[in-house]
XYZ file of C-alpha atoms in Angstrom:
704
model
C -44.275 15.971 15.739
C -44.158 12.164 15.752
C -43.542 10.715 12.310
C -45.489 7.785 10.994
C -43.400 4.870 9.791
C -44.198 5.823 6.204
C -43.101 9.417 6.759
C -39.880 8.399 8.434
C -38.944 5.630 5.997
C -35.598 6.158 4.298
C -35.676 6.502 0.546
C -33.337 3.895 -0.945
C -30.245 5.600 -2.345
C -29.361 4.427 -5.875
C -25.650 5.204 -5.507
C -25.349 2.462 -2.895
C -26.546 -0.114 -5.407
C -24.098 1.323 -7.933
C -21.297 0.852 -5.436
C -22.275 -2.770 -4.799
C -22.434 -3.555 -8.491
C -19.180 -1.699 -9.211
C -17.338 -3.572 -6.515
C -18.783 -6.911 -7.605
C -17.817 -6.393 -11.242
C -14.305 -5.470 -10.183
C -13.642 -8.843 -8.539
C -12.207 -11.589 -10.769
C -14.130 -14.851 -11.020
C -11.380 -16.637 -9.089
C -12.290 -14.579 -6.050
C -16.019 -15.184 -5.944
C -15.631 -18.119 -3.586
C -13.398 -16.127 -1.234
C -14.908 -12.662 -0.932
C -18.400 -12.225 0.503
C -20.202 -10.135 -2.113
C -23.861 -10.236 -3.124
C -24.373 -12.461 -6.178
C -27.810 -11.019 -6.925
C -29.226 -7.579 -6.341
C -30.644 -7.286 -2.787
C -34.272 -6.409 -2.178
C -35.341 -2.754 -2.296
C -37.834 -2.074 0.499
C -40.849 0.108 -0.178
C -42.445 -0.095 3.278
C -41.279 -0.255 6.866
C -42.814 -3.736 7.031
C -42.315 -5.790 3.848
C -44.138 -9.130 3.915
C -44.876 -10.583 0.462
C -45.373 -14.064 1.980
C -48.123 -12.947 4.374
C -46.345 -14.208 7.492
C -47.445 -11.136 9.459
C -50.960 -10.927 8.053
C -53.379 -9.497 10.591
C -50.618 -8.165 12.864
C -49.571 -5.109 10.875
C -51.213 -2.522 13.143
C -49.785 -4.074 16.306
C -46.309 -4.245 14.811
C -46.442 -0.725 13.377
C -47.336 0.578 16.829
C -44.486 -1.352 18.478
C -41.969 -0.154 15.884
C -43.068 3.451 16.346
C -42.846 3.120 20.133
C -39.284 1.830 19.760
C -38.392 4.846 17.619
C -40.004 7.293 20.059
C -38.238 5.761 23.067
C -34.766 5.082 21.661
C -34.430 6.768 18.264
C -33.918 3.343 16.668
C -35.873 2.672 13.484
C -36.657 -0.977 12.805
C -37.372 -2.261 9.291
C -38.763 -5.767 8.790
C -38.803 -8.020 5.727
C -40.191 -11.562 5.471
C -39.579 -13.665 2.329
C -39.683 -17.368 1.458
C -35.963 -17.818 0.734
C -32.834 -15.686 0.590
C -30.815 -15.477 -2.624
C -27.742 -16.250 -0.515
C -27.667 -19.054 2.067
C -26.491 -16.759 4.842
C -29.235 -14.672 6.416
C -26.705 -12.165 7.731
C -25.243 -11.675 4.216
C -28.653 -11.119 2.637
C -29.741 -8.773 5.419
C -26.460 -6.855 5.235
C -26.729 -6.383 1.466
C -30.372 -5.276 1.675
C -29.470 -2.857 4.472
C -26.755 -1.225 2.379
C -28.751 -1.204 -0.864
C -31.486 0.815 0.826
C -28.976 3.322 2.166
C -29.674 2.530 5.803
C -27.273 3.644 8.529
C -27.042 5.437 11.847
C -29.941 4.263 13.997
C -31.586 2.004 11.367
C -31.958 -1.708 12.151
C -33.166 -4.375 9.692
C -34.685 -7.753 10.606
C -34.774 -10.168 7.642
C -36.481 -13.573 7.837
C -36.757 -16.380 5.248
C -39.648 -18.484 6.527
C -39.213 -21.496 4.205
C -35.437 -21.486 4.375
C -35.637 -20.978 8.152
C -32.854 -18.414 8.177
C -32.684 -14.853 9.439
C -30.399 -11.840 9.731
C -30.328 -8.794 12.011
C -28.358 -5.789 10.753
C -27.448 -2.417 12.231
C -24.966 0.306 11.370
C -21.301 0.088 12.345
C -22.207 2.187 15.388
C -23.796 -0.967 16.864
C -21.644 -3.859 18.091
C -22.108 -7.441 16.975
C -22.379 -8.355 20.654
C -25.459 -6.186 21.120
C -27.120 -7.540 17.981
C -26.310 -11.092 19.045
C -27.934 -10.480 22.419
C -31.113 -9.211 20.762
C -31.152 -12.030 18.203
C -30.411 -14.873 20.622
C -32.630 -13.805 23.515
C -35.542 -12.004 21.852
C -35.855 -12.992 18.176
C -34.646 -16.541 17.600
C -36.823 -18.242 20.259
C -39.986 -16.906 18.594
C -38.748 -17.837 15.123
C -38.120 -21.376 16.338
C -41.804 -21.579 17.284
C -42.917 -20.111 13.926
C -44.196 -17.103 15.874
C -43.419 -14.516 13.203
C -45.253 -11.672 14.936
C -43.557 -12.569 18.214
C -40.157 -12.376 16.521
C -40.769 -8.788 15.408
C -42.183 -7.809 18.804
C -39.178 -9.521 20.382
C -36.853 -7.447 18.216
C -38.485 -4.204 19.368
C -38.368 -5.330 22.999
C -34.767 -6.525 22.762
C -33.502 -3.409 21.018
C -35.174 -1.215 23.627
C -33.606 -3.291 26.401
C -30.083 -3.641 24.974
C -29.834 -0.180 23.347
C -32.093 2.050 25.469
C -30.246 5.200 24.369
C -29.969 4.315 20.699
C -26.617 3.951 18.978
C -24.549 6.999 19.885
C -23.699 5.968 23.441
C -22.598 2.430 22.658
C -18.962 1.377 22.891
C -18.038 -2.229 22.170
C -16.476 -3.756 25.240
C -15.504 -7.276 24.349
C -12.542 -8.598 22.455
C -13.502 -11.224 19.914
C -11.985 -14.633 20.531
C -10.392 -16.973 18.058
C -11.932 -20.433 18.315
C -8.727 -21.924 16.950
C -6.547 -20.116 19.481
C -4.566 -18.903 16.465
C -1.953 -16.277 17.199
C -0.646 -16.059 13.693
C 0.565 -19.383 12.335
C -2.070 -20.386 9.783
C -3.569 -23.862 10.119
C -5.308 -23.603 6.753
C -6.486 -21.251 4.076
C -7.699 -22.218 0.618
C -6.140 -20.103 -2.057
C -6.408 -19.841 -5.794
C -3.310 -21.569 -7.015
C -0.466 -19.532 -8.342
C -1.809 -16.067 -7.829
C -2.994 -13.538 -10.367
C -0.153 -13.344 -12.835
C -1.531 -11.593 -15.902
C -4.699 -10.680 -14.012
C -2.680 -8.100 -12.095
C -4.097 -5.039 -13.932
C -7.494 -5.842 -12.386
C -6.200 -4.314 -9.169
C -5.802 -0.960 -10.847
C -9.068 -0.847 -12.779
C -11.480 -0.902 -9.861
C -14.369 1.559 -10.159
C -13.982 4.201 -7.483
C -16.953 5.762 -5.739
C -15.896 8.852 -3.817
C -18.331 10.261 -1.313
C -17.864 14.001 -1.177
C -18.510 15.611 2.167
C -20.489 18.783 2.490
C -18.289 21.795 3.226
C -19.585 23.786 6.148
C -18.639 26.698 8.368
C -19.014 25.882 12.044
C -17.753 27.722 15.103
C -18.667 25.310 17.855
C -16.933 25.744 21.190
C -16.049 23.049 23.661
C -18.638 20.573 24.825
C -19.367 22.109 28.198
C -19.814 25.522 26.658
C -22.214 24.104 24.093
C -24.257 22.395 26.763
C -24.716 25.649 28.674
C -25.977 27.635 25.683
C -29.490 28.576 24.864
C -29.504 26.186 21.915
C -32.487 27.746 20.277
C -30.753 31.059 19.778
C -26.999 30.483 19.713
C -26.325 27.449 17.530
C -24.568 28.299 14.251
C -26.971 28.420 11.350
C -26.937 25.194 9.377
C -25.422 25.704 5.914
C -28.052 25.603 3.214
C -26.235 22.917 1.235
C -26.706 20.351 4.018
C -29.966 21.526 5.522
C -31.930 18.942 3.524
C -29.509 16.075 4.195
C -31.017 13.600 6.709
C -29.146 13.251 9.983
C -28.544 9.564 9.329
C -26.903 10.443 6.028
C -24.675 12.979 7.800
C -23.704 10.256 10.276
C -22.764 7.987 7.391
C -20.837 10.717 5.579
C -18.925 11.641 8.728
C -17.995 8.020 9.457
C -16.937 7.486 5.846
C -14.931 10.716 5.818
C -13.087 9.749 9.006
C -12.171 6.311 7.692
C -11.190 7.679 4.297
C -8.960 10.402 5.709
C -7.385 8.000 8.188
C -6.590 5.591 5.344
C -5.160 8.468 3.340
C -2.926 9.618 6.183
C -1.672 6.127 6.928
C -0.872 5.503 3.253
C 0.767 8.916 2.969
C 2.887 8.230 6.058
C 4.104 4.971 4.554
C 4.922 6.541 1.185
C 6.644 9.495 2.814
C 8.798 7.116 4.859
C 9.854 5.398 1.632
C 10.615 8.793 0.075
C 12.638 9.940 3.097
C 14.740 6.788 2.857
C 15.247 7.377 -0.872
C 15.824 11.144 -0.993
C 16.599 12.211 2.574
C 14.674 14.452 4.957
C 15.771 17.749 3.416
C 14.056 17.089 0.066
C 10.941 15.733 1.739
C 10.628 18.274 4.566
C 7.766 20.242 2.981
C 5.720 17.064 2.553
C 6.290 16.143 6.197
C 4.952 19.587 7.156
C 1.831 19.093 5.027
C 1.253 15.652 6.503
C 1.637 16.946 10.061
C -0.925 19.680 9.403
C -3.395 17.220 7.870
C -2.951 14.858 10.802
C -3.732 17.676 13.241
C -7.034 18.302 11.437
C -7.733 14.581 11.492
C -7.169 14.472 15.248
C -9.576 17.360 15.732
C -12.219 15.554 13.669
C -11.775 12.361 15.673
C -11.934 14.400 18.881
C -15.384 15.671 17.883
C -16.473 12.126 17.047
C -15.314 10.987 20.496
C -17.289 13.802 22.129
C -20.401 12.539 20.374
C -19.677 8.983 21.498
C -18.922 9.991 25.099
C -22.078 12.007 25.670
C -25.709 11.266 26.115
C -27.420 11.702 22.785
C -27.118 15.305 21.656
C -30.048 17.391 20.528
C -30.310 16.873 16.780
C -29.242 20.434 15.787
C -26.095 20.087 17.924
C -25.326 16.653 16.524
C -25.773 17.874 12.944
C -23.349 20.751 13.467
C -20.774 18.448 15.028
C -21.119 15.963 12.160
C -20.795 18.778 9.641
C -17.657 19.992 11.376
C -16.161 16.495 11.125
C -16.871 16.416 7.391
C -15.380 19.880 6.903
C -12.185 19.008 8.776
C -11.760 15.801 6.776
C -12.424 17.609 3.512
C -9.918 20.377 4.229
C -7.257 17.900 5.355
C -7.706 15.847 2.197
C -7.546 18.993 0.082
C -4.196 19.918 1.632
C -2.841 16.480 0.745
C -4.189 16.624 -2.796
C -2.654 20.062 -3.353
C 0.830 18.509 -3.156
C 0.053 15.257 -4.952
C 1.562 16.004 -8.353
C 4.731 17.489 -6.836
C 5.245 14.414 -4.697
C 4.531 12.106 -7.641
C 7.090 13.949 -9.755
C 9.730 13.508 -7.060
C 9.021 9.776 -6.798
C 8.623 9.151 -10.534
C 10.070 5.720 -11.272
C 9.266 5.091 -14.906
C 12.911 5.446 -15.977
C 14.314 3.348 -13.133
C 11.538 0.839 -12.470
C 13.452 -2.234 -13.794
C 16.215 -1.735 -11.222
C 13.688 -0.830 -8.524
C 11.897 -4.138 -9.113
C 15.195 -6.010 -8.754
C 15.897 -4.167 -5.493
C 12.432 -5.084 -4.232
C 13.018 -8.730 -5.135
C 16.173 -8.725 -3.021
C 14.354 -7.004 -0.170
C 11.573 -9.587 -0.331
C 14.121 -12.383 0.080
C 15.640 -10.649 3.106
C 12.231 -10.397 4.745
C 11.396 -13.994 3.810
C 14.547 -15.114 5.628
C 13.019 -13.705 8.821
C 9.958 -15.976 8.665
C 11.429 -19.074 10.387
C 12.544 -17.017 13.388
C 9.192 -15.214 13.506
C 7.349 -18.527 13.430
C 9.418 -19.795 16.350
C 8.679 -16.568 18.230
C 4.944 -16.960 17.645
C 4.982 -20.580 18.776
C 6.985 -19.591 21.844
C 4.514 -16.839 22.691
C 1.607 -19.255 22.312
C 3.319 -21.715 24.653
C 4.048 -19.125 27.357
C 1.014 -16.837 27.218
C -2.755 -17.332 26.934
C -4.476 -16.248 23.722
C -5.979 -13.230 25.501
C -2.489 -11.788 25.986
C -1.644 -12.013 22.291
C -4.444 -9.905 20.836
C -2.192 -7.285 19.265
C -0.082 -9.862 17.399
C -2.829 -12.334 16.573
C -2.636 -13.160 12.888
C 0.540 -11.108 12.349
C 2.535 -14.075 11.048
C -0.227 -15.149 8.680
C -0.661 -11.656 7.282
C 3.097 -11.090 6.931
C 3.553 -14.369 5.057
C 0.744 -13.572 2.647
C 1.927 -10.017 2.112
C 5.335 -11.411 1.173
C 3.639 -13.699 -1.352
C 1.828 -10.656 -2.696
C 5.020 -8.608 -2.874
C 6.729 -11.286 -4.957
C 3.621 -11.556 -7.135
C 3.616 -7.798 -7.705
C 7.330 -7.887 -8.595
C 6.685 -10.632 -11.162
C 3.750 -8.670 -12.581
C 5.927 -5.558 -12.771
C 8.601 -7.418 -14.700
C 5.981 -8.644 -17.170
C 4.786 -5.056 -17.608
C 8.354 -3.891 -18.275
C 8.734 -6.635 -20.881
C 5.481 -5.484 -22.459
C 6.703 -1.859 -22.480
C 3.954 -0.819 -20.047
C 5.975 1.314 -17.625
C 2.999 2.870 -15.763
C 1.696 -0.585 -14.829
C 5.201 -1.646 -13.853
C 5.473 1.336 -11.515
C 2.064 0.543 -10.038
C 3.184 -3.022 -9.370
C 6.431 -1.820 -7.814
C 4.562 0.530 -5.484
C 2.237 -2.297 -4.428
C 5.218 -4.569 -3.770
C 6.949 -1.836 -1.784
C 3.927 -1.237 0.432
C 3.310 -4.968 0.928
C 6.913 -5.455 2.023
C 6.736 -2.456 4.338
C 3.709 -3.845 6.144
C 5.223 -7.325 6.368
C 8.319 -5.883 8.057
C 6.193 -3.967 10.555
C 4.232 -7.109 11.417
C 7.381 -9.172 11.963
C 8.894 -6.382 14.068
C 5.759 -6.392 16.229
C 6.088 -10.148 16.781
C 9.696 -9.636 17.838
C 8.842 -6.930 20.361
C 5.766 -8.686 21.799
C 7.823 -11.031 23.978
C 9.693 -8.155 25.637
C 6.495 -6.149 26.099
C 4.708 -9.048 27.772
C 7.687 -10.017 29.923
C 8.048 -6.426 31.108
C 4.303 -6.237 31.720
C 4.438 -9.230 34.042
C 7.190 -7.545 36.053
C 5.313 -4.248 36.197
C 2.100 -6.084 37.087
C 3.500 -7.161 40.444
C 4.573 -3.594 41.220
C 1.192 -2.202 40.165
C -0.630 -4.667 42.399
C 1.626 -3.730 45.319
C 1.080 -0.012 44.699
C -2.700 -0.357 44.532
C -2.664 -2.538 47.651
C -0.843 0.289 49.441
C -3.517 2.739 48.274
C -6.228 0.459 49.639
C -4.455 0.453 52.993
C -4.293 4.270 52.901
C -8.003 4.425 52.143
C -8.839 2.113 55.035
C -6.700 4.246 57.327
C -7.777 7.711 56.142
C -11.421 7.129 55.148
C -12.669 3.748 56.396
C -16.347 4.695 56.209
C -16.382 7.201 53.350
C -19.355 6.375 51.104
C -17.588 7.692 48.001
C -14.149 6.178 48.553
C -15.147 2.702 49.711
C -16.870 1.651 46.428
C -13.651 2.551 44.611
C -11.725 0.493 47.158
C -13.911 -2.476 46.282
C -13.258 -1.895 42.580
C -9.547 -1.771 43.376
C -9.745 -5.163 45.069
C -11.440 -6.583 41.984
C -8.732 -5.084 39.754
C -6.082 -6.746 41.905
C -7.788 -10.129 41.559
C -7.956 -9.631 37.789
C -4.288 -8.633 37.737
C -3.252 -11.679 39.734
C -5.135 -14.013 37.392
C -3.720 -12.245 34.317
C -0.243 -13.204 35.459
C -0.995 -16.787 34.445
C -4.220 -16.853 32.427
C -5.035 -13.469 30.937
C -3.734 -10.348 29.251
C -1.229 -8.637 31.587
C -1.221 -5.455 29.506
C -5.011 -5.110 29.669
C -4.931 -5.919 33.387
C -2.327 -3.193 33.874
C -4.596 -0.693 32.157
C -7.386 -1.606 34.585
C -5.046 -1.338 37.578
C -3.772 2.028 36.353
C -7.264 3.450 35.940
C -8.438 2.202 39.330
C -5.355 3.479 41.142
C -5.726 6.841 39.455
C -9.342 7.114 40.623
C -8.429 6.129 44.171
C -5.473 8.518 44.284
C -7.710 11.356 43.112
C -10.127 10.728 45.983
C -7.341 10.349 48.556
C -5.439 13.403 47.355
C -7.122 15.888 49.771
C -6.423 13.556 52.710
C -2.737 13.061 52.031
C 0.216 15.331 52.608
C 0.407 17.645 49.581
C 4.099 17.184 48.850
C 4.005 13.402 49.193
C 0.991 13.278 46.885
C 2.747 15.357 44.210
C 5.770 13.091 44.469
C 3.601 10.000 44.103
C 1.814 11.413 41.052
C 5.118 12.219 39.331
C 6.590 8.813 40.125
C 3.477 7.003 38.919
C 3.442 9.025 35.694
C 7.116 8.321 34.985
C 6.608 4.617 35.621
C 3.603 4.422 33.302
C 4.309 6.767 30.416
C 6.829 4.606 28.530
C 4.721 1.473 28.877
C 1.465 3.192 27.897
C 3.133 4.808 24.894
C 4.448 1.449 23.682
C 1.031 -0.134 24.143
C -0.739 2.629 22.207
C 1.765 2.416 19.360
C 1.278 -1.356 19.234
C -2.499 -0.950 19.049
C -2.159 1.735 16.372
C 0.092 -0.585 14.379
C -2.502 -3.352 14.653
C -5.143 -0.998 13.256
C -2.821 0.290 10.525
C -2.060 -3.196 9.243
C -5.739 -4.235 9.379
C -7.224 -0.985 8.140
C -9.133 -2.633 5.321
C -11.459 -4.103 7.955
C -11.424 -1.587 10.805
C -14.382 0.779 11.172
C -14.495 4.367 12.373
C -15.078 3.517 16.048
C -11.682 1.937 16.695
C -9.948 4.636 14.645
C -11.674 7.317 16.708
C -10.566 5.730 19.981
C -6.903 5.310 18.993
C -6.659 8.789 17.457
C -7.997 10.375 20.623
C -5.800 8.126 22.789
C -2.656 9.217 20.948
C -3.688 12.877 21.122
C -4.286 12.670 24.866
C -0.998 10.814 25.333
C 0.910 13.611 23.594
C -0.920 16.211 25.672
C -0.119 14.292 28.864
C 3.579 14.354 28.048
C 3.409 18.092 27.358
C 1.798 18.798 30.739
C 3.902 16.395 32.802
C 6.226 19.040 34.263
C 3.798 21.910 34.848
C 0.629 20.033 35.790
C 1.395 16.434 36.798
C -2.111 15.757 38.117
C -3.778 16.704 34.832
C -1.082 14.807 32.928
C -1.939 11.711 34.969
C -5.640 12.195 34.187
C -4.921 12.399 30.465
C -2.578 9.407 30.525
C -5.221 7.287 32.240
C -7.877 8.300 29.736
C -5.493 7.638 26.831
C -4.802 4.149 28.153
C -8.509 3.395 28.534
C -9.302 4.604 25.014
C -6.443 2.542 23.618
C -7.848 -0.636 25.134
C -11.295 0.230 23.746
C -9.729 0.785 20.316
C -8.088 -2.633 20.415
C -11.337 -4.295 21.457
C -13.369 -2.643 18.704
C -10.704 -3.248 16.055
C -10.520 -6.928 16.936
C -14.288 -7.238 16.665
C -14.185 -5.566 13.247
C -11.483 -7.957 12.022
C -13.334 -10.958 13.450
C -16.440 -9.945 11.477
C -14.444 -9.468 8.293
C -14.599 -12.272 5.701
C -10.883 -12.073 5.078
C -7.720 -14.144 5.270
C -8.285 -15.322 8.825
C -11.460 -17.141 7.867
C -9.946 -20.333 6.597
C -7.873 -22.431 4.316
C -4.285 -22.986 3.203
C -2.978 -20.905 0.351
C -1.458 -22.918 -2.430
C 1.354 -21.778 -4.666
C 1.982 -18.208 -3.521
C 1.461 -15.221 -5.785
C -0.629 -12.132 -5.116
C -2.981 -12.810 -2.220
C -5.793 -10.287 -2.793
C -7.444 -10.632 0.603
C -4.261 -9.889 2.547
C -3.627 -6.872 0.328
C -7.164 -5.602 0.888
C -7.049 -6.269 4.649
C -3.825 -4.292 4.893
C -5.434 -1.359 3.106
C -2.843 -1.526 0.340
C -5.626 -1.201 -2.228
C -7.432 1.564 -0.339
C -7.610 4.423 -2.758
C -6.091 2.350 -5.535
C -8.587 3.051 -8.270
C -6.779 3.703 -11.559
C -3.437 3.953 -9.836
C -1.573 4.540 -13.061
C -1.122 8.213 -12.306
C 1.007 9.519 -9.495
C 0.155 10.683 -6.059
C 1.399 10.866 -2.525
C -0.038 7.942 -0.582
C -2.585 7.484 -3.325
C -2.171 6.992 -7.049
C 1.084 5.499 -8.219
C 3.172 6.210 -11.252
C 3.707 9.516 -12.890
C 1.505 12.526 -12.389
C -1.865 13.465 -11.055
C -3.733 11.471 -8.518
C -4.383 12.078 -4.878
C -2.038 12.266 -1.919
C -3.313 9.657 0.475
C -5.484 7.897 -2.030
C -8.589 8.742 -3.896
C -11.844 7.015 -3.369
C -11.806 3.583 -1.887
C -11.817 -0.026 -2.950
C -15.305 -1.152 -2.195
C -16.104 1.920 -0.146
C -16.349 5.642 -0.296
C -14.940 8.446 1.671
C -12.054 10.794 1.285
C -8.944 9.167 -0.035
C -9.573 5.629 0.863
C -13.119 4.771 1.644
C -14.195 1.830 3.644
C -12.929 -1.666 3.946
C -13.703 -4.437 1.512
C -16.467 -6.826 2.385
C -17.491 -5.332 5.659
C -14.793 -2.973 6.846
C -14.590 0.745 6.659
C -16.639 3.463 8.160
C -20.284 4.130 7.571
C -20.769 0.391 7.141
C -22.995 -2.178 8.788
C -22.902 -4.952 11.358
C -24.862 -8.182 10.824
C -25.635 -11.330 12.774
C -27.941 -14.193 11.932
C -28.349 -17.905 11.527
C -30.852 -20.753 11.215
C -33.847 -21.416 13.420
């Protein structure tokens, strides 16, 4: 039965407002000019069309019909609000805050217009790319707003959404890599900071209100996707657990996205802390924790695999989608529970309250060693920028900036820890030491990535020539074996285009991305030519191609994963899903290489494609994030809160005075992998701060 707009309207969820207020209160006054948070409570919507200024007077029936038609055709639900002026000057900020206050997500879209201020915002969930929203806003909404055609703007939004997102949100994958207008690959031109850092304000970091979003626990026995699609869905779907039967599908989508991001943050934090522990105590004492982490990561990969199945398919029937979302939540919940079960034991092993003064001195020495690497790293970045176009430096863009600021933060945390020791506050001193340790660890990883980027790109340029030659040979085979084949010839044309792209990437593009395109095209062409070639020669070619690619693809995927790990405060669930599935398929490809080289090649190609998608989506997330890359020169050093948040060092840091593995710091209790999230929910880490994290939103807007 078709719902009316009033029947289908989401009920605003009060906990979202609580989260906004909690996060806002947690931020010191010195940060209010740097972090994009709502200064006043956003507007709670009571109707699908909210128009207190009367801009749409007389058009309500026409607009209601158009909005309902959009929902029937695409599943997208458009909400509209017209006011005189926004509380904040940015229409996208105001729209984003109103969207989140009302608990929107999934396939909800909000159009916000300030008629006197002549500003607007268009907001969707994090399942929708900024590129798609920009296309709708620029081509369908803004022209009408410029003519004061308020009704036309709403009708344009419905038309544009139907055109750009005809299948709703589940089938969309962001395809473009955001560009840096400054051409910055890491060396910061400017960033306005707050003077000397936080100093005595340090305890603020560990008093942030935490909002944990608990996932519903379910029992689901879904088979593989093809098996599900062949079932009689009316009779064979698992019964939906009673505890989630009343939860709206959009809320399940949000919970699943939040759970994925939270668990991923938890696992990444736990991996970092376990690495520190292994260096301190050796692998024998930490072996049981490594086993627990491996098991939790396997469950995480399974959850991300289900998310990728949802993203790959045409939109599932709602009962199927709900069961898959519930299974994601259950896997995340069980993985987090396994981490939490060992939290106190891990915290006891790493208890530092007796030795924290010496540990802080050791960290100070380590910070100086890493600082000594900065001049060389800066030269490397400048050399890369001189030799390669910006498109080739996506994975190391901003690495130098972030490393430098993390080093400032590490020194600031060490100073704060010393003050806590002097004040006989050992738990706070331990918390500061842990923060310094993690900041230093990420800075080292970023500088290492800068150092390896030159070799990776130089090798890629060498391999590029070989890949072009190999694909050219395949084209010649296709012209010889199947010159008029209607299936093969379109792939031949795509291969020619990939070669042109590869040739241009040698001087003006990203050679690694071009290689991924060449690999995928050659794989497709080889698959079609396989029956026409000699069997033994084809097997030999497949094995040789796999051996030539596997090391390079593995290095590329690890580089992309490292980029996501060190920007996890801003990266949403989409990019995390892609890289998790890419790494899983890569491991499976290596396992099958000897026994089934053809299938191994298939998996390797798919892993490479997903990795490039992950990088693209992650870069878009970071570009949308109001973080350190958005301006200014820091003055005076000290703790740089935005770099710490961007790196996910504060993910799960609420009340980190009690111990935990990858979560709370200090001595006892707490969660392994984090608990709650700074500015976001989810299991063990929640979303990013100021726009990152899963289950979030995407906003565009401007003046008209």
